[in-house]
XYZ file of C-alpha atoms in Angstrom:
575
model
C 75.247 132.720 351.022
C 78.396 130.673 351.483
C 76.269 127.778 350.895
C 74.654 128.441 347.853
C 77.826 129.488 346.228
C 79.004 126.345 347.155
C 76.012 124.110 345.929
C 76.204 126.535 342.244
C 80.172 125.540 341.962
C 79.450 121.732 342.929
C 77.198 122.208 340.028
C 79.360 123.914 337.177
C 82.431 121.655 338.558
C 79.843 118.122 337.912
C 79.782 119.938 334.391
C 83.765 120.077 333.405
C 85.786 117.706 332.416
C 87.409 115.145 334.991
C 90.264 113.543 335.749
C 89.034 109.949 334.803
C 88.499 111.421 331.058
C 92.101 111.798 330.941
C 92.775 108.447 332.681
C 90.241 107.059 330.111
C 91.962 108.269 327.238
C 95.492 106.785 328.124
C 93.909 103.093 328.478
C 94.225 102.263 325.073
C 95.536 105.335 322.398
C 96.040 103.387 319.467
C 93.082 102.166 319.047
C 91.480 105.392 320.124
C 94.204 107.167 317.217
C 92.956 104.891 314.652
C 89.240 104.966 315.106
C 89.615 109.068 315.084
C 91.012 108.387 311.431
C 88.513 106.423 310.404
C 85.888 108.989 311.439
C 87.608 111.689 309.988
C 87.459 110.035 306.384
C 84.230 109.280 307.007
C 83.049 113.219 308.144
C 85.154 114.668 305.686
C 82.148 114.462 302.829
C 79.909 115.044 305.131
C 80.926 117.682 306.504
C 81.761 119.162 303.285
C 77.982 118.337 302.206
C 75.646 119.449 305.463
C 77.838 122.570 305.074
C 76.894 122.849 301.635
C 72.837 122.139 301.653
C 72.655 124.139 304.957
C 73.242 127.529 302.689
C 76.290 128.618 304.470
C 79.181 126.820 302.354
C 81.480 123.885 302.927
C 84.379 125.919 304.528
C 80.897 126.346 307.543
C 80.989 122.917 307.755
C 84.575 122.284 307.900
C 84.409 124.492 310.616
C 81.527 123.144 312.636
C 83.183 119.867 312.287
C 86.985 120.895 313.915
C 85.283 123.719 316.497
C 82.112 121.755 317.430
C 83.550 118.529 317.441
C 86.825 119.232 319.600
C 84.802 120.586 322.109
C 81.733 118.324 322.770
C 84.713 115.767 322.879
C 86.606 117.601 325.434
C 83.249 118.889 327.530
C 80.784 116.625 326.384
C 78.624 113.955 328.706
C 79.912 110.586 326.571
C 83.046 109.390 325.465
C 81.990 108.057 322.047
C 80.282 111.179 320.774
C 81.128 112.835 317.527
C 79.486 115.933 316.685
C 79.746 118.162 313.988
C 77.260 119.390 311.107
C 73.935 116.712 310.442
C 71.478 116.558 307.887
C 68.768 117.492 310.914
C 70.335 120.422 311.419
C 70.714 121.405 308.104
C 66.772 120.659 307.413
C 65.849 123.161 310.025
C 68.912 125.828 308.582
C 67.615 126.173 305.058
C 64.392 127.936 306.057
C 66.414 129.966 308.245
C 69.066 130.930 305.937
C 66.481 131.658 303.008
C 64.481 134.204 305.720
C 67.293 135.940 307.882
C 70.900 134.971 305.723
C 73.831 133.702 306.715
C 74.320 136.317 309.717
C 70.752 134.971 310.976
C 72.054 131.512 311.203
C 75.392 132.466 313.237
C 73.174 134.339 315.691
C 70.796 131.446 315.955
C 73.206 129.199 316.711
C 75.144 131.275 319.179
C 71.605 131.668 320.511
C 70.960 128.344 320.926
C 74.308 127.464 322.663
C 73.244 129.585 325.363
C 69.721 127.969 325.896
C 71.406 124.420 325.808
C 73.870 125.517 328.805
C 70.761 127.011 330.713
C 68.939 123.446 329.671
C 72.093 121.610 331.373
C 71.894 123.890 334.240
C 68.207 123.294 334.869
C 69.489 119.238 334.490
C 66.387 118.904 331.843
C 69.400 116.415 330.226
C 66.567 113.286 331.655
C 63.465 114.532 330.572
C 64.590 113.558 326.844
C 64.510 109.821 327.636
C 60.205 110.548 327.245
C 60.546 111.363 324.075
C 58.061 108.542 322.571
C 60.050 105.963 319.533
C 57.345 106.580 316.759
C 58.053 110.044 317.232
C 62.534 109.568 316.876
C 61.216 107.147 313.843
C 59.194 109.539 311.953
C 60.916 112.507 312.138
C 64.207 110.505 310.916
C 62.384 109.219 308.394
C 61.303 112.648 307.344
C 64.821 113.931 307.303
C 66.632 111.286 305.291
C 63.709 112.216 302.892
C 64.162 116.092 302.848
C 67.757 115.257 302.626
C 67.585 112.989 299.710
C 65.365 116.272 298.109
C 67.846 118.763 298.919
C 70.313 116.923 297.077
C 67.898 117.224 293.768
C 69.932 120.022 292.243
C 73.423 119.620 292.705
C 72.487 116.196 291.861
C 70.997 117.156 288.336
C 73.520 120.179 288.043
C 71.145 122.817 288.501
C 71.965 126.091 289.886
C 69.291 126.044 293.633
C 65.868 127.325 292.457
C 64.508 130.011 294.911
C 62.598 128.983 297.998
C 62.852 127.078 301.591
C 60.327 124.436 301.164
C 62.283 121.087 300.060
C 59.145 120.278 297.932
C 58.907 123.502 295.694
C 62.980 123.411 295.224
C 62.859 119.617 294.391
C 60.186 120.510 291.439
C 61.453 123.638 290.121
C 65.309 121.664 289.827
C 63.554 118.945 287.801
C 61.841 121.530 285.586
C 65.444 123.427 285.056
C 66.862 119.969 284.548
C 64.425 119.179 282.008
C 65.052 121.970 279.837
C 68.878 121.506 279.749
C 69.827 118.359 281.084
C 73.285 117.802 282.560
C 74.212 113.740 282.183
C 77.266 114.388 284.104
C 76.498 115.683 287.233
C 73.522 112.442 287.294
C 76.412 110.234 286.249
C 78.654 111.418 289.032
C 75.736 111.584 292.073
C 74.567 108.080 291.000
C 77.872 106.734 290.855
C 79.284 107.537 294.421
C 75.627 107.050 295.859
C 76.140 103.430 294.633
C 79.418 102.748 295.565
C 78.461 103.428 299.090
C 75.513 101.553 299.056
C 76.980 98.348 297.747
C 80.076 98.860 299.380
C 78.869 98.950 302.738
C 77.594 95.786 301.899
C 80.858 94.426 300.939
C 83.184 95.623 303.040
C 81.440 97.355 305.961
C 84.730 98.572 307.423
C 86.269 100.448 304.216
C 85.342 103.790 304.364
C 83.594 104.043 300.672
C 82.450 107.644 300.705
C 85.572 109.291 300.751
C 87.344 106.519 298.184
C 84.332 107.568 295.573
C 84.604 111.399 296.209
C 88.396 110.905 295.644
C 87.526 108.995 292.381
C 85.150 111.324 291.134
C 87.528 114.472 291.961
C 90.030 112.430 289.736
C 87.937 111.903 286.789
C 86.513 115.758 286.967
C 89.999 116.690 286.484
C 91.582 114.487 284.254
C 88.816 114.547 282.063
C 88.435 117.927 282.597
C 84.815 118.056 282.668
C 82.995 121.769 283.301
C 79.600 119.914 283.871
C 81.244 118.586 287.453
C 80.772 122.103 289.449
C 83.345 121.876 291.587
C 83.266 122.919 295.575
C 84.854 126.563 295.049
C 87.927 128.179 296.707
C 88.234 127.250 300.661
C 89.970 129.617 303.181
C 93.601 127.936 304.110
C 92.362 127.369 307.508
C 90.059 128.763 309.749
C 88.703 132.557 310.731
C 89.997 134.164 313.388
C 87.102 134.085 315.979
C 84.327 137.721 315.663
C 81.135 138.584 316.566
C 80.971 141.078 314.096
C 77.776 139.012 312.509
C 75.738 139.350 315.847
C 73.388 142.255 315.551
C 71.577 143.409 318.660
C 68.774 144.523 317.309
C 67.148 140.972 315.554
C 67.788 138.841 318.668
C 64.004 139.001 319.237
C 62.909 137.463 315.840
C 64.929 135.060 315.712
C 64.271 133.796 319.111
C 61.678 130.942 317.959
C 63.908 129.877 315.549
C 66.848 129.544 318.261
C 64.645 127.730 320.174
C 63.591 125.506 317.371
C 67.557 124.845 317.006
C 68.270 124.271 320.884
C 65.491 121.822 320.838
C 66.926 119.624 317.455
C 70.250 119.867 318.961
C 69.325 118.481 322.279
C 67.324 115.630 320.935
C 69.415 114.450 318.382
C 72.697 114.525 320.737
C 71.223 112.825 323.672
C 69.459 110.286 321.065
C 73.004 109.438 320.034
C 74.806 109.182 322.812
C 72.236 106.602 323.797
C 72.895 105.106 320.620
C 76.362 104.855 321.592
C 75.764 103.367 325.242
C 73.519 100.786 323.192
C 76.247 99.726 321.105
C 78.969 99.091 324.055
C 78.838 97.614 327.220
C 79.604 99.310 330.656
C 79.716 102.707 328.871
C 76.717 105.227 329.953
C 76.503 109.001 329.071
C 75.435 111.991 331.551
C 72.622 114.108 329.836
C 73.238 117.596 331.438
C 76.872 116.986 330.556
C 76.073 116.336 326.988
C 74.075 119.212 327.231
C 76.987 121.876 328.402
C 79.175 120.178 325.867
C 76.837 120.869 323.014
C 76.165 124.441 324.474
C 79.755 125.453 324.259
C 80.223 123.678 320.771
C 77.174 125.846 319.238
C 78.215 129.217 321.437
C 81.851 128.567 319.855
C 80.981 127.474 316.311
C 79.371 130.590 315.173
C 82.333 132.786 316.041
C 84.637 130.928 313.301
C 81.650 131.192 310.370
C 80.244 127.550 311.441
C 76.577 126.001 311.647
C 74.830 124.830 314.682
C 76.339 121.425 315.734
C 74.222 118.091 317.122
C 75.592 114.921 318.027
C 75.885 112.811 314.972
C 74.360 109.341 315.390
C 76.325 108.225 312.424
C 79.736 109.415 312.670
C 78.971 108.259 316.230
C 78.117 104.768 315.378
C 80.935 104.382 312.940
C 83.618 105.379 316.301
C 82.017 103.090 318.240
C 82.185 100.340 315.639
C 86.278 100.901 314.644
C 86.941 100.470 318.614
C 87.023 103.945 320.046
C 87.002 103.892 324.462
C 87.381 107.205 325.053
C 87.579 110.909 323.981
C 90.551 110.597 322.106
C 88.908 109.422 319.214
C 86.516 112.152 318.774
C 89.138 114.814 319.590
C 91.658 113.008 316.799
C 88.576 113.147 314.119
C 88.294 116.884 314.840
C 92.352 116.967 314.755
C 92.519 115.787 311.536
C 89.936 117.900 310.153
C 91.643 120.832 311.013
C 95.217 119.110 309.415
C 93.216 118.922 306.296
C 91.751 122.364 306.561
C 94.920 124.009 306.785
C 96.797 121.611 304.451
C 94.512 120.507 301.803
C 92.370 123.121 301.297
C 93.084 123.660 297.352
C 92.486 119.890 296.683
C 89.135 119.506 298.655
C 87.796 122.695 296.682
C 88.080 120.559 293.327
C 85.859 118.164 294.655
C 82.441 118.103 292.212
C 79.196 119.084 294.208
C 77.822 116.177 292.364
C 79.802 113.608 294.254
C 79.074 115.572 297.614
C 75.126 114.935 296.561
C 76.093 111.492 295.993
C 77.254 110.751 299.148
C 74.307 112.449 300.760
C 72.115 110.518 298.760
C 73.136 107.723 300.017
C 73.071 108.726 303.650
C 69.885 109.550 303.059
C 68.681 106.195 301.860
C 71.000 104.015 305.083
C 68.916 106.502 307.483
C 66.252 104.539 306.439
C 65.702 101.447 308.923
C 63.088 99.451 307.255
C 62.690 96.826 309.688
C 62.508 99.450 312.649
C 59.870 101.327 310.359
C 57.991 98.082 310.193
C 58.272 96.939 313.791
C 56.753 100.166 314.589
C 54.135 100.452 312.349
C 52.876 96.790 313.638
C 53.098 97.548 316.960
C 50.140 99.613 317.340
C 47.622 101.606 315.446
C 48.893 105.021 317.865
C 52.456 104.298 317.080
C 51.702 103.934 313.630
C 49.540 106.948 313.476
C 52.498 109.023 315.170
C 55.379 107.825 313.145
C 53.620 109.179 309.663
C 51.919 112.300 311.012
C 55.574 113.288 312.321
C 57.295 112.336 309.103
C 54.436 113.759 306.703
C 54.562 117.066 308.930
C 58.769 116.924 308.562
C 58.511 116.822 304.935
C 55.847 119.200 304.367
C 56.190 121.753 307.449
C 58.956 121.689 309.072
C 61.322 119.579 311.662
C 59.959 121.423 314.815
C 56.478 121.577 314.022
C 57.126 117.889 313.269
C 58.315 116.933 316.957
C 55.771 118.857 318.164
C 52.842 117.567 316.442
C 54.522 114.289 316.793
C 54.354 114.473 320.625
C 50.854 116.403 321.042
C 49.563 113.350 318.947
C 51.298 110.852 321.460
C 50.573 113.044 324.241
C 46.867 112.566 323.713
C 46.735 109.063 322.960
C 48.879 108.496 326.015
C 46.015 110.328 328.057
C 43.503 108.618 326.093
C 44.669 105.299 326.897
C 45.597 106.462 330.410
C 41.980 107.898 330.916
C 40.357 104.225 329.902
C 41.902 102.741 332.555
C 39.983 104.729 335.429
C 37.424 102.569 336.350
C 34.138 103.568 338.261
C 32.424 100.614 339.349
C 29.421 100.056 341.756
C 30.437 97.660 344.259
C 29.049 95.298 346.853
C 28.780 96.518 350.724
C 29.873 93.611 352.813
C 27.102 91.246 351.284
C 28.526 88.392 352.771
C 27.478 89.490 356.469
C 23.486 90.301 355.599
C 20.466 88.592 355.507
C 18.891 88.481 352.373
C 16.047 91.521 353.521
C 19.100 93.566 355.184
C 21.049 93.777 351.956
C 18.060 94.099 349.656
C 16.849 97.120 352.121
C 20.544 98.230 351.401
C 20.864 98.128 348.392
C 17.940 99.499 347.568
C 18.707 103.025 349.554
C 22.742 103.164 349.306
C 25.559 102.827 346.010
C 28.890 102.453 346.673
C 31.417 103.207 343.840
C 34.986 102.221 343.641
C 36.543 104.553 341.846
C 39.956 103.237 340.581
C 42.984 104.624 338.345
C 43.199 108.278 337.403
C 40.535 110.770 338.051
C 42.256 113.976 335.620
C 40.685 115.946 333.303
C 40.780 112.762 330.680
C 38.586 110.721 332.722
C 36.643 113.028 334.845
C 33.517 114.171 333.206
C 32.921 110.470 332.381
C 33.005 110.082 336.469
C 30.209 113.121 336.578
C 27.738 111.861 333.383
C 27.527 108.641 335.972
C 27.936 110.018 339.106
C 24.862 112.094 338.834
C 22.833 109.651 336.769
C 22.055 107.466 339.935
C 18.920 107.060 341.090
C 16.540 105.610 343.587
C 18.983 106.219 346.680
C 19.526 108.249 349.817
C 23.255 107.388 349.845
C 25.990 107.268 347.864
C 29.780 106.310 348.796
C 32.689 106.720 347.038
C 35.705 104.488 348.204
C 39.034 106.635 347.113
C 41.364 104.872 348.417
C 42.623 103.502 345.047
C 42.685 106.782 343.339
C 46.276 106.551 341.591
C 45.783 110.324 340.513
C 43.764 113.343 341.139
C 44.088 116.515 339.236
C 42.251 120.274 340.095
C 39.624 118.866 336.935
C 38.749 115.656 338.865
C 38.224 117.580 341.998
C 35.944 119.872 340.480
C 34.044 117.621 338.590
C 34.204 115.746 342.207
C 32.607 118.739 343.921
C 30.036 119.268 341.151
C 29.019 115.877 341.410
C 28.453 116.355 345.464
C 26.329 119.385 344.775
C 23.813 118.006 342.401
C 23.565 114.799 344.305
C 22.736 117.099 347.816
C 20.303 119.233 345.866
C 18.355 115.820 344.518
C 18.373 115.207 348.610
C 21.109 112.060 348.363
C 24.211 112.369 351.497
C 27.787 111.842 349.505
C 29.903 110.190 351.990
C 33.315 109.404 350.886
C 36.101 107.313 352.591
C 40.045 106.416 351.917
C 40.721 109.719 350.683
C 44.425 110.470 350.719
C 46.446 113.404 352.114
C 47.484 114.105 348.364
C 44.148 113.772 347.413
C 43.160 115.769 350.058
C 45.257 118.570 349.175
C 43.886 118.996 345.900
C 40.514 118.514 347.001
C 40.978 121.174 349.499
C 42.723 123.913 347.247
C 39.347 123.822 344.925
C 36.632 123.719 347.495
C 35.481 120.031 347.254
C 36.660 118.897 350.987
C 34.951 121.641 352.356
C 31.831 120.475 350.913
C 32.238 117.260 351.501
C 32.539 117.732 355.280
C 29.470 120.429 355.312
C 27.033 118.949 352.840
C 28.644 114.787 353.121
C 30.747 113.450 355.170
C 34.365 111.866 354.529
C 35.783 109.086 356.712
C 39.031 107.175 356.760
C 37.586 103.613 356.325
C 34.384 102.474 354.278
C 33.130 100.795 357.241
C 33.005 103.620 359.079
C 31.499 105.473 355.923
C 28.618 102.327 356.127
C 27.816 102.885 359.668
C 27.305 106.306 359.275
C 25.109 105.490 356.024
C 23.534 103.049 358.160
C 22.500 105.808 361.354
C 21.585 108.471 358.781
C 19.000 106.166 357.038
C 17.896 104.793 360.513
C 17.201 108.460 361.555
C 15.157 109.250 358.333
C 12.959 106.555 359.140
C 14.092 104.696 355.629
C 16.223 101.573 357.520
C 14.828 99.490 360.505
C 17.085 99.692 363.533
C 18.731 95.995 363.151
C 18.621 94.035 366.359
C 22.611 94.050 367.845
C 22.717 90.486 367.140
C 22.435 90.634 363.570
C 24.283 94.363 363.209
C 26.664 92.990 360.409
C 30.272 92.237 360.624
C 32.662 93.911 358.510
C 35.640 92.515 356.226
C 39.082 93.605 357.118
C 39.432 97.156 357.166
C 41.845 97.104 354.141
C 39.130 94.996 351.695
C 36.383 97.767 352.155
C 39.154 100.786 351.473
């Protein structure tokens, strides 16, 4: 008892923060200090913007950003990630929002906070690394798209048509638009959408977004221009923490969308923090870490009014790239978030929805990697095939149903590709050692088949269609030894194969099997029958002698004088 305790707190203590995180962040503060500013003005919009197009409002996303993102950076598994609201997240909210409400997405989220922890817990942190690239590549691709259409109406200055499919909304906001078109709101979403674009360009290191939002807020003002919705009112800081949205009682439907949450934010923080080690050298995240971190961000977020958090490759890559080391960074960006949601929340509610579409616009459009879109899509015909199934099924389904078709699709090729390398060859028995009448008296009455690569339900009922298709023999062997994998399909298609063969009067001996092999064969009948009805031997040239007496005592093979009885290879060439 004393034990496991022990093992469960070595566990939850490889989970907390350590004491070289705090040395860490006293190596080098002012650079830490000033890359946290620079991330700040950078998540500002955005957070202001995912909060916005997620349903929930900006002061949710102003939230997410200070809660979530203080604590991934305290208990999180890398020292350069910044989380807060994304535009994945906020793909997968709207259909949740439009069906359950705002309470619906609080409970999902504190939902899914709990699953991550277990996640962490079970250490499932690696398993993410198998995620295959065409799938990461589509389904970004998809979301930069449904993010670019979810902008459609504040861009145009629409009021949000009803529905939760981005396709429907994007129409119905250009029909509204076209029967009373508002020229400002275009004027102002175009505007700061190109400012970034080109300015990034430019000056790569100037943080554009939040100088054109500033600009635009200006103008609305001076100019004093009612087109330019502004934000709205913001609280003056943030709500004291309640579960008073959690109701008992609806836990049950929305567990699949929890789950569909848990699984976004999982993927997309471990994909950027391995963006992040990418980018650096000697830095390296720990996924069950990352995992906790994220847990307790998304368990903590909901209780102040915020939206499920993820890792945010951008903000990410933009810490990295302004010289962040260590935690600090990420723990000033949420700092400063939380200076300007106590201090400047009147100002920030002036600022035009318009220019918040703008600048989601054009993160929409620098999600985009064309020459990673193009590398893929030459690679292979599969990965080609899985990048636009996964971002046609993002933009027209949905982002889970996207990942998942996405890796059934690559899942199958995988096998398929897998299963074409299991060979089943018939092979020479030690022809160098007979005369010409002893091997053509051989060959005539025995087969031997290699069998090499995978035998699994891919590749087995290929082995069975020629397996039992042989004729004009008394024997058959099958050399296992280079069986790489053996599944309870191969040995049944293995044991069917030995039954029709001993019905048609042919022995099945078999040789090199191996004790894993053997295991499997055994838990579905097929050693039994092998042993009862065939034989099995360790060696194939113990497997030919015994071909050899069985023929000789049917009367089919000549007993060979003991002078010419032929000598075997090495052991290991005939396995």
């Amino acid at each position: 008892m004393i034990s496991q305790i022990s093992r469960v707190w070595a566990r939850i203590a490889g989970l907390l923060p350590a004491r070289a995180d705090l040395t860490e962040m006293r190596r080098a503060p002012r650079r830490d200090l000033l890359a946290g500013l620079t991330v700040a003005v950078v998540a500002l919009p955005l957070a202001l913007g995912f909060g916005v197009s997620s349903g929930l409002g900006a002061a949710a996303g102003l939230a997410t950003a200070v809660v979530a993102g203080a604590l991934v950076a305290l208990f999180g598994g890398s020292n350069l990630q910044v989380s807060g609201p994304t535009g994945a997240m906020t793909v997968v909210l709207v259909p949740i929002v439009a069906e359950y409400g705002p309470t619906g997405v609080l409970t999902v989220g504190l939902m899914a906070g709990v699953m991550l922890i277990a996640l962490a817990a079970l250490k499932a942190g690696r398993y993410m690394q198998y995620v295959p690239a065409p799938v990461v590549e589509g389904f970004t691709l998809g979301i930069a798209c449904v993010i670019g259409l979810q902008q459609v109406p504040n861009a145009l200055g629409v009021p949000k048509p009803e529905g939760d499919r981005v396709l429907v909304v994007t129409w119905r906001a250009i029909e509204e638009f076209a029967k009373s078109p508002n020229w400002t709101a275009v004027g102002f979403a175009v505007s700061v959408a190109t400012v970034m674009l080109v300015g990034a360009r430019w000056r790569p290191t100037v943080p554009f977004s939040i100088l054109a939002v500033i600009a635009a807020t200006v103008v609305a003002q001076a100019a004093g221009l009612d087109a330019a919705k502004p934000i709205g009112a913001l609280p003056s800081g943030l709500p004291a923490p309640s579960l008073a949205f959690l109701d008992l009682g609806s836990l049950g439907s929305l567990l699949a969308p929890a789950v569909a949450v848990a699984a976004l934010a999982a993927l997309e923080s471990l994909l950027s923090a391995s963006v992040a080690d990418g980018m650096t050298v000697g830095q390296k995240h720990d996924p069950d870490r990352e995992l906790f971190g994220q847990g307790l961000a998304n368990i903590a977020a909901p209780l102040f009014g915020g939206v499920p958090a993820t890792g945010a490759i951008a903000r990410t890559a933009v810490n990295v790239r302004t010289g962040a080391s260590s935690r600090l960074a990420a723990l000033t960006h949420a700092a400063i978030l939380a200076v300007i949601v106590f201090a400047a929340a009147p100002l920030v509610s002036k600022i035009p929805l318009a220019a918040l579409a703008g600048v989601l616009l054009a993160t929409a459009i620098r999600m985009i990697e064309v020459g990673s879109l193009k590398a893929m899509a030459k690679a292979t015909r599969s990965d080609a095939l899985i990048l636009v199934l996964t971002a046609v099924a993002t933009l027209a389904l949905d982002l889970v149903y996207a990942v998942i078709i996405g890796l059934a699709v690559a899942g199958a090729l995988a096998l398929r590709a897998v299963a074409k390398q299991a060979r089943f060859d018939q092979v020479p028995l030690d022809r160098g050692d007979h005369s010409a009448e002893e091997h053509a008296l051989l060959a005539e009455h025995i087969v031997a088949y290699r069998i090499d690569g995978p035998l699994f339900f891919a590749a087995a009922h290929r082995f069975l269609l020629e397996l039992t298709e042989v004729a004009d023999v008394r024997v058959v062997i099958l050399r296992m030894s280079r069986v790489s994998t053996m599944d309870a399909t191969g040995a049944l298609v293995l044991k069917d194969a030995v039954e029709k063969l001993h019905r048609r009067g042919i022995l099945v001996l078999a040789s090199g099997v191996r004790p894993g092999q053997r295991q499997v064969l055994g838990s579905v009948g097929a050693l039994d029958l092998l042993r009862h009805q065939g034989r099995e031997y360790a060696t194939t040239p113990e497997a030919i002698r015994a071909a050899r007496d069985h023929l000789e005592t049917a009367g089919v093979l000549p007993t060979l004088p003991a002078q010419k009885q032929p000598r075997t290879s090495s052991e290991e060439a005939l396995r």
